[in-house]
Amino acid sequence: MGAINYTWLQQYGRITTEASMESVYEMPMAALRQPEKAREMLEVYNKHLQAESIRSAAVYFMHSVRGLMLGVHYMTALCDTWVDLSLENMNLQLEVKDGRAAFCFQLVDGTEYPHPSPVCPTDTTKISWRTDVLTSYYREQLRPLIEGVASAGDANLGQMWSQLASMLRWYKTTALQMNIEEAEREAVIEGYEHVIAMPADLLGLKKNVLSFKPVEIDNPHQPGETMLMKPVCCLHHQVYGGQNYCYSCPKLSKAERQERYDAIVAAKLG
């Protein structure tokens, strides 16, 4: 393990230790547990997102929430210390750049803490502190946040959680390709496998949608290679006044995806 790379946290998790100078709106993250406060956030967000409905804005908000998920997995697997990513320790800040809206999470207290020591209840059994931390974070931080926003936007809770599934798998694949120690690779895998096997009711669901059967499709950005199809639609086509479906959207037919593939490749060739 090593020191926390705050550049990585900001790039992939949009987690920062400083207040944004370009924020057009902000509120305490903990307030989003309350549907009425979450509704206020969604209405402001949607003025910039231009989604078809508040429901679409709620689902699209998960593009930002995945940053918190990446942050907790990164710090528990690859870092010697951790910073508090609880809702009580963060402010949500909305930035708009080039007409595109995105959230970032500002830490109120950026103190770093050492990880807890592994617990060994018996001589033959070890309970990993890592899985304890992940379980607690998903249950006590992510779940009430997602439920508050889903309720505010009248969005399907399963569709909300499903937005995290492909990014979680992306993190595991990407981290394993990094120049890390074998123990760190094991830590990444342990965290991933633990989360996709968690009881569904811990997430407030009937099925743990973080686990899904991966479907590989041709990658137009790197011909000859494949990429992962998203397990569920992210509603990209319902924001900013209407756009195309993502190339990796499961709603595309085989013919539609091939047409998009050819168009992307042609555009890259000029």
mmCIF file of C-alpha atoms in Angstrom:
data_model
loop_
_atom_site.group_PDB
_atom_site.id
_atom_site.type_symbol
_atom_site.label_atom_id
_atom_site.label_comp_id
_atom_site.label_asym_id
_atom_site.label_seq_id
_atom_site.Cartn_x
_atom_site.Cartn_y
_atom_site.Cartn_z
ATOM 1 C CA MET A 1 0.000 0.000 0.000
ATOM 2 C CA GLY A 2 1.015 3.609 -0.377
ATOM 3 C CA ALA A 3 0.005 7.185 0.286
ATOM 4 C CA ILE A 4 -3.372 8.488 -0.860
ATOM 5 C CA ASN A 5 -3.096 9.939 -4.348
ATOM 6 C CA TYR A 6 -5.370 12.974 -4.135
ATOM 7 C CA THR A 7 -4.978 13.641 -7.837
ATOM 8 C CA TRP A 8 -6.450 10.184 -8.486
ATOM 9 C CA LEU A 9 -9.288 10.832 -6.030
ATOM 10 C CA GLN A 10 -10.143 14.098 -7.732
ATOM 11 C CA GLN A 11 -9.879 12.745 -11.275
ATOM 12 C CA TYR A 12 -11.869 9.563 -10.799
ATOM 13 C CA GLY A 13 -13.909 10.234 -7.679
ATOM 14 C CA ARG A 14 -14.291 14.023 -7.918
ATOM 15 C CA ILE A 15 -13.384 14.066 -4.224
ATOM 16 C CA THR A 16 -11.539 17.205 -3.168
ATOM 17 C CA THR A 17 -10.149 18.763 -0.003
ATOM 18 C CA GLU A 18 -10.815 22.335 -1.130
ATOM 19 C CA ALA A 19 -13.992 24.224 -1.883
ATOM 20 C CA SER A 20 -14.730 24.736 -5.568
ATOM 21 C CA MET A 21 -14.314 28.302 -6.799
ATOM 22 C CA GLU A 22 -16.691 27.551 -9.695
ATOM 23 C CA SER A 23 -19.590 26.050 -7.765
ATOM 24 C CA VAL A 24 -23.053 27.254 -8.765
ATOM 25 C CA TYR A 25 -24.813 25.338 -5.988
ATOM 26 C CA GLU A 26 -23.868 23.397 -2.876
ATOM 27 C CA MET A 27 -25.407 21.650 0.098
ATOM 28 C CA PRO A 28 -24.347 19.249 2.866
ATOM 29 C CA MET A 29 -24.282 15.682 1.559
ATOM 30 C CA ALA A 30 -26.074 14.396 4.651
ATOM 31 C CA ALA A 31 -29.138 16.460 3.699
ATOM 32 C CA LEU A 32 -29.695 14.256 0.655
ATOM 33 C CA ARG A 33 -30.981 11.504 2.919
ATOM 34 C CA GLN A 34 -34.114 13.630 3.148
ATOM 35 C CA PRO A 35 -36.252 13.382 -0.021
ATOM 36 C CA GLU A 36 -37.379 17.008 0.214
ATOM 37 C CA LYS A 37 -33.767 18.228 0.283
ATOM 38 C CA ALA A 38 -32.788 15.793 -2.444
ATOM 39 C CA ARG A 39 -35.664 17.119 -4.557
ATOM 40 C CA GLU A 40 -34.311 20.646 -4.151
ATOM 41 C CA MET A 41 -30.910 19.460 -5.400
ATOM 42 C CA LEU A 42 -32.431 17.623 -8.366
ATOM 43 C CA GLU A 43 -34.423 20.648 -9.459
ATOM 44 C CA VAL A 44 -31.306 22.814 -9.488
ATOM 45 C CA TYR A 45 -29.295 20.055 -11.198
ATOM 46 C CA ASN A 46 -31.924 19.602 -13.881
ATOM 47 C CA LYS A 47 -31.862 23.272 -14.842
ATOM 48 C CA HIS A 48 -28.365 22.615 -16.146
ATOM 49 C CA LEU A 49 -28.764 18.942 -17.088
ATOM 50 C CA GLN A 50 -31.903 19.603 -19.158
ATOM 51 C CA ALA A 51 -33.146 16.077 -18.545
ATOM 52 C CA GLU A 52 -36.583 14.922 -19.650
ATOM 53 C CA SER A 53 -37.712 14.676 -16.041
ATOM 54 C CA ILE A 54 -36.572 14.853 -12.424
ATOM 55 C CA ARG A 55 -36.529 11.062 -12.525
ATOM 56 C CA SER A 56 -33.948 11.130 -15.315
ATOM 57 C CA ALA A 57 -31.882 13.607 -13.309
ATOM 58 C CA ALA A 58 -32.010 11.309 -10.279
ATOM 59 C CA VAL A 59 -30.682 8.349 -12.262
ATOM 60 C CA TYR A 60 -28.029 10.501 -13.951
ATOM 61 C CA PHE A 61 -26.892 11.735 -10.529
ATOM 62 C CA MET A 62 -25.431 8.253 -10.046
ATOM 63 C CA HIS A 63 -22.669 9.230 -12.490
ATOM 64 C CA SER A 64 -21.382 11.329 -9.592
ATOM 65 C CA VAL A 65 -22.181 8.911 -6.761
ATOM 66 C CA ARG A 66 -19.926 6.313 -8.347
ATOM 67 C CA GLY A 67 -17.024 8.581 -7.393
ATOM 68 C CA LEU A 68 -17.693 7.878 -3.712
ATOM 69 C CA MET A 69 -17.766 4.154 -4.441
ATOM 70 C CA LEU A 70 -14.431 4.350 -6.259
ATOM 71 C CA GLY A 71 -12.953 6.354 -3.401
ATOM 72 C CA VAL A 72 -13.776 3.864 -0.663
ATOM 73 C CA HIS A 73 -12.575 0.879 -2.734
ATOM 74 C CA TYR A 74 -9.365 2.688 -3.684
ATOM 75 C CA MET A 75 -8.455 3.701 -0.151
ATOM 76 C CA THR A 76 -9.264 0.344 1.452
ATOM 77 C CA ALA A 77 -7.258 -1.626 -1.123
ATOM 78 C CA LEU A 78 -4.342 0.553 -2.213
ATOM 79 C CA CYS A 79 -3.698 3.130 0.514
ATOM 80 C CA ASP A 80 -2.025 3.048 3.926
ATOM 81 C CA THR A 81 -4.551 5.504 5.331
ATOM 82 C CA TRP A 82 -8.087 6.707 4.686
ATOM 83 C CA VAL A 83 -10.066 9.926 4.840
ATOM 84 C CA ASP A 84 -13.631 10.139 6.072
ATOM 85 C CA LEU A 85 -16.037 9.780 3.142
ATOM 86 C CA SER A 86 -19.156 9.792 5.304
ATOM 87 C CA LEU A 87 -22.035 11.993 4.206
ATOM 88 C CA GLU A 88 -21.583 14.098 7.339
ATOM 89 C CA ASN A 89 -18.033 14.981 6.284
ATOM 90 C CA MET A 90 -18.776 16.179 2.769
ATOM 91 C CA ASN A 91 -20.396 19.047 0.933
ATOM 92 C CA LEU A 92 -21.902 18.506 -2.500
ATOM 93 C CA GLN A 93 -20.866 21.131 -5.044
ATOM 94 C CA LEU A 94 -22.308 21.542 -8.531
ATOM 95 C CA GLU A 95 -20.022 22.847 -11.261
ATOM 96 C CA VAL A 96 -21.012 23.770 -14.812
ATOM 97 C CA LYS A 97 -18.271 23.862 -17.436
ATOM 98 C CA ASP A 98 -18.868 24.250 -21.163
ATOM 99 C CA GLY A 99 -22.560 23.749 -20.553
ATOM 100 C CA ARG A 100 -22.045 20.410 -18.768
ATOM 101 C CA ALA A 101 -23.049 19.911 -15.138
ATOM 102 C CA ALA A 102 -21.030 17.740 -12.753
ATOM 103 C CA PHE A 103 -20.825 17.329 -9.001
ATOM 104 C CA CYS A 104 -17.789 17.158 -6.785
ATOM 105 C CA PHE A 105 -17.502 16.148 -3.137
ATOM 106 C CA GLN A 106 -15.615 18.492 -0.840
ATOM 107 C CA LEU A 107 -14.254 16.999 2.376
ATOM 108 C CA VAL A 108 -14.998 19.109 5.440
ATOM 109 C CA ASP A 109 -12.219 17.430 7.431
ATOM 110 C CA GLY A 110 -9.388 15.955 5.356
ATOM 111 C CA THR A 111 -7.586 14.240 8.244
ATOM 112 C CA GLU A 112 -6.006 10.910 7.302
ATOM 113 C CA TYR A 113 -6.485 7.922 9.605
ATOM 114 C CA PRO A 114 -4.687 4.558 9.801
ATOM 115 C CA HIS A 115 -6.669 1.510 8.791
ATOM 116 C CA PRO A 116 -7.900 -0.714 11.632
ATOM 117 C CA SER A 117 -5.953 -3.848 12.455
ATOM 118 C CA PRO A 118 -7.373 -7.156 11.156
ATOM 119 C CA VAL A 119 -9.652 -8.887 13.622
ATOM 120 C CA CYS A 120 -8.873 -12.552 14.434
ATOM 121 C CA PRO A 121 -11.741 -13.955 16.506
ATOM 122 C CA THR A 122 -10.263 -17.474 16.453
ATOM 123 C CA ASP A 123 -7.007 -19.128 15.503
ATOM 124 C CA THR A 124 -8.491 -20.391 12.250
ATOM 125 C CA THR A 125 -10.734 -17.532 11.128
ATOM 126 C CA LYS A 126 -9.847 -14.036 10.008
ATOM 127 C CA ILE A 127 -12.382 -11.316 9.438
ATOM 128 C CA SER A 128 -11.006 -8.653 7.133
ATOM 129 C CA TRP A 129 -11.365 -5.061 8.264
ATOM 130 C CA ARG A 130 -11.662 -4.232 4.572
ATOM 131 C CA THR A 131 -14.911 -6.108 4.087
ATOM 132 C CA ASP A 132 -16.268 -4.647 7.333
ATOM 133 C CA VAL A 133 -15.525 -1.119 6.118
ATOM 134 C CA LEU A 134 -17.064 -1.742 2.695
ATOM 135 C CA THR A 135 -20.193 -3.325 4.153
ATOM 136 C CA SER A 136 -20.628 -0.400 6.515
ATOM 137 C CA TYR A 137 -20.081 2.173 3.775
ATOM 138 C CA TYR A 138 -22.565 0.644 1.343
ATOM 139 C CA ARG A 139 -25.185 0.161 4.062
ATOM 140 C CA GLU A 140 -24.776 3.363 6.092
ATOM 141 C CA GLN A 141 -23.606 5.910 3.506
ATOM 142 C CA LEU A 142 -24.445 4.898 -0.057
ATOM 143 C CA ARG A 143 -27.820 3.280 0.667
ATOM 144 C CA PRO A 144 -29.481 6.212 2.497
ATOM 145 C CA LEU A 145 -28.032 8.635 -0.058
ATOM 146 C CA ILE A 146 -29.367 6.655 -3.006
ATOM 147 C CA GLU A 147 -32.729 6.019 -1.347
ATOM 148 C CA GLY A 148 -33.171 9.722 -0.596
ATOM 149 C CA VAL A 149 -32.451 10.760 -4.177
ATOM 150 C CA ALA A 150 -34.496 7.907 -5.662
ATOM 151 C CA SER A 151 -37.483 8.861 -3.526
ATOM 152 C CA ALA A 152 -37.130 12.521 -4.494
ATOM 153 C CA GLY A 153 -37.038 11.673 -8.186
ATOM 154 C CA ASP A 154 -39.554 8.810 -8.062
ATOM 155 C CA ALA A 155 -36.821 6.649 -9.615
ATOM 156 C CA ASN A 156 -36.424 2.877 -9.492
ATOM 157 C CA LEU A 157 -33.974 1.956 -6.735
ATOM 158 C CA GLY A 158 -32.622 -1.027 -8.676
ATOM 159 C CA GLN A 159 -31.893 1.136 -11.714
ATOM 160 C CA MET A 160 -30.079 3.597 -9.457
ATOM 161 C CA TRP A 161 -27.816 0.942 -7.917
ATOM 162 C CA SER A 162 -27.237 -0.683 -11.308
ATOM 163 C CA GLN A 163 -25.493 2.484 -12.496
ATOM 164 C CA LEU A 164 -22.608 1.564 -10.178
ATOM 165 C CA ALA A 165 -22.150 -2.001 -11.426
ATOM 166 C CA SER A 166 -20.086 -1.438 -14.583
ATOM 167 C CA MET A 167 -17.936 1.246 -12.922
ATOM 168 C CA LEU A 168 -17.193 -1.115 -10.037
ATOM 169 C CA ARG A 169 -16.055 -3.760 -12.490
ATOM 170 C CA TRP A 170 -14.050 -1.131 -14.412
ATOM 171 C CA TYR A 171 -12.247 -0.175 -11.214
ATOM 172 C CA LYS A 172 -11.297 -3.784 -10.501
ATOM 173 C CA THR A 173 -10.007 -4.332 -14.039
ATOM 174 C CA THR A 174 -8.108 -1.042 -14.106
ATOM 175 C CA ALA A 175 -6.569 -1.463 -10.658
ATOM 176 C CA LEU A 176 -5.329 -4.956 -11.476
ATOM 177 C CA GLN A 177 -3.493 -3.551 -14.496
ATOM 178 C CA MET A 178 -1.651 -1.010 -12.361
ATOM 179 C CA ASN A 179 1.907 -1.524 -11.151
ATOM 180 C CA ILE A 180 0.954 -2.805 -7.706
ATOM 181 C CA GLU A 181 2.056 -5.534 -5.296
ATOM 182 C CA GLU A 182 0.426 -8.961 -5.248
ATOM 183 C CA ALA A 183 -1.078 -8.252 -1.825
ATOM 184 C CA GLU A 184 -2.695 -5.133 -3.267
ATOM 185 C CA ARG A 185 -4.134 -7.127 -6.166
ATOM 186 C CA GLU A 186 -5.635 -9.541 -3.669
ATOM 187 C CA ALA A 187 -7.076 -6.601 -1.737
ATOM 188 C CA VAL A 188 -8.724 -5.174 -4.869
ATOM 189 C CA ILE A 189 -10.266 -8.546 -5.725
ATOM 190 C CA GLU A 190 -11.348 -9.162 -2.136
ATOM 191 C CA GLY A 191 -13.198 -5.861 -1.990
ATOM 192 C CA TYR A 192 -14.873 -6.364 -5.359
ATOM 193 C CA GLU A 193 -15.970 -9.938 -4.723
ATOM 194 C CA HIS A 194 -17.257 -9.065 -1.266
ATOM 195 C CA VAL A 195 -19.461 -6.259 -2.554
ATOM 196 C CA ILE A 196 -21.009 -8.168 -5.460
ATOM 197 C CA ALA A 197 -21.876 -10.997 -3.042
ATOM 198 C CA MET A 198 -23.424 -8.829 -0.321
ATOM 199 C CA PRO A 199 -27.023 -9.654 0.660
ATOM 200 C CA ALA A 200 -29.438 -7.710 -1.519
ATOM 201 C CA ASP A 201 -31.429 -6.466 1.463
ATOM 202 C CA LEU A 202 -28.317 -4.656 2.680
ATOM 203 C CA LEU A 203 -28.770 -2.433 -0.395
ATOM 204 C CA GLY A 204 -32.521 -2.235 0.073
ATOM 205 C CA LEU A 205 -33.093 -4.500 -2.935
ATOM 206 C CA LYS A 206 -34.437 -7.959 -3.725
ATOM 207 C CA LYS A 207 -31.404 -8.728 -5.897
ATOM 208 C CA ASN A 208 -27.817 -7.513 -5.680
ATOM 209 C CA VAL A 209 -27.595 -5.763 -9.044
ATOM 210 C CA LEU A 210 -23.878 -4.995 -8.558
ATOM 211 C CA SER A 211 -23.298 -8.536 -9.778
ATOM 212 C CA PHE A 212 -24.096 -9.023 -13.455
ATOM 213 C CA LYS A 213 -23.107 -11.242 -16.357
ATOM 214 C CA PRO A 214 -20.545 -9.290 -18.409
ATOM 215 C CA VAL A 215 -21.180 -8.956 -22.135
ATOM 216 C CA GLU A 216 -18.223 -8.010 -24.317
ATOM 217 C CA ILE A 217 -18.744 -5.927 -27.462
ATOM 218 C CA ASP A 218 -16.334 -4.652 -30.125
ATOM 219 C CA ASN A 219 -14.519 -1.484 -29.091
ATOM 220 C CA PRO A 220 -14.718 1.184 -31.839
ATOM 221 C CA HIS A 221 -12.178 3.366 -30.042
ATOM 222 C CA GLN A 222 -9.611 0.545 -30.105
ATOM 223 C CA PRO A 223 -10.502 -1.700 -33.075
ATOM 224 C CA GLY A 224 -9.562 -5.322 -32.511
ATOM 225 C CA GLU A 225 -10.288 -5.072 -28.799
ATOM 226 C CA THR A 226 -13.506 -5.450 -26.828
ATOM 227 C CA MET A 227 -15.261 -3.405 -24.167
ATOM 228 C CA LEU A 228 -17.998 -4.073 -21.667
ATOM 229 C CA MET A 229 -21.638 -3.449 -22.478
ATOM 230 C CA LYS A 230 -23.375 -1.531 -19.716
ATOM 231 C CA PRO A 231 -25.698 -3.731 -17.637
ATOM 232 C CA VAL A 232 -28.436 -1.074 -17.689
ATOM 233 C CA CYS A 233 -29.244 2.148 -19.545
ATOM 234 C CA CYS A 234 -27.839 5.321 -17.925
ATOM 235 C CA LEU A 235 -30.453 7.582 -19.614
ATOM 236 C CA HIS A 236 -27.776 9.503 -21.496
ATOM 237 C CA HIS A 237 -30.300 9.926 -24.307
ATOM 238 C CA GLN A 238 -32.616 11.860 -21.991
ATOM 239 C CA VAL A 239 -30.260 14.661 -20.935
ATOM 240 C CA TYR A 240 -29.135 17.917 -22.536
ATOM 241 C CA GLY A 241 -32.244 18.053 -24.652
ATOM 242 C CA GLY A 242 -31.833 14.550 -26.057
ATOM 243 C CA GLN A 243 -28.741 12.737 -27.304
ATOM 244 C CA ASN A 244 -27.861 9.396 -28.828
ATOM 245 C CA TYR A 245 -27.871 6.232 -26.780
ATOM 246 C CA CYS A 246 -24.383 5.327 -25.555
ATOM 247 C CA TYR A 247 -22.589 2.910 -27.881
ATOM 248 C CA SER A 248 -22.421 0.447 -24.987
ATOM 249 C CA CYS A 249 -26.100 0.792 -24.037
ATOM 250 C CA PRO A 250 -27.943 -2.550 -23.709
ATOM 251 C CA LYS A 251 -30.991 -1.002 -25.389
ATOM 252 C CA LEU A 252 -29.278 -0.866 -28.794
ATOM 253 C CA SER A 253 -30.021 -3.659 -31.234
ATOM 254 C CA LYS A 254 -27.139 -5.504 -32.880
ATOM 255 C CA ALA A 255 -27.722 -3.586 -36.123
ATOM 256 C CA GLU A 256 -27.906 -0.235 -34.339
ATOM 257 C CA ARG A 257 -24.678 -0.941 -32.469
ATOM 258 C CA GLN A 258 -22.885 -1.892 -35.694
ATOM 259 C CA GLU A 259 -24.081 1.337 -37.303
ATOM 260 C CA ARG A 260 -22.737 3.312 -34.344
ATOM 261 C CA TYR A 261 -19.470 1.351 -34.484
ATOM 262 C CA ASP A 262 -18.950 2.184 -38.148
ATOM 263 C CA ALA A 263 -19.738 5.872 -37.535
ATOM 264 C CA ILE A 264 -17.275 6.140 -34.644
ATOM 265 C CA VAL A 265 -14.491 4.427 -36.570
ATOM 266 C CA ALA A 266 -15.138 6.592 -39.636
ATOM 267 C CA ALA A 267 -15.019 9.751 -37.508
ATOM 268 C CA LYS A 268 -11.689 8.711 -35.994
ATOM 269 C CA LEU A 269 -10.237 8.146 -39.448
ATOM 270 C CA GLY A 270 -11.353 11.611 -40.491
#
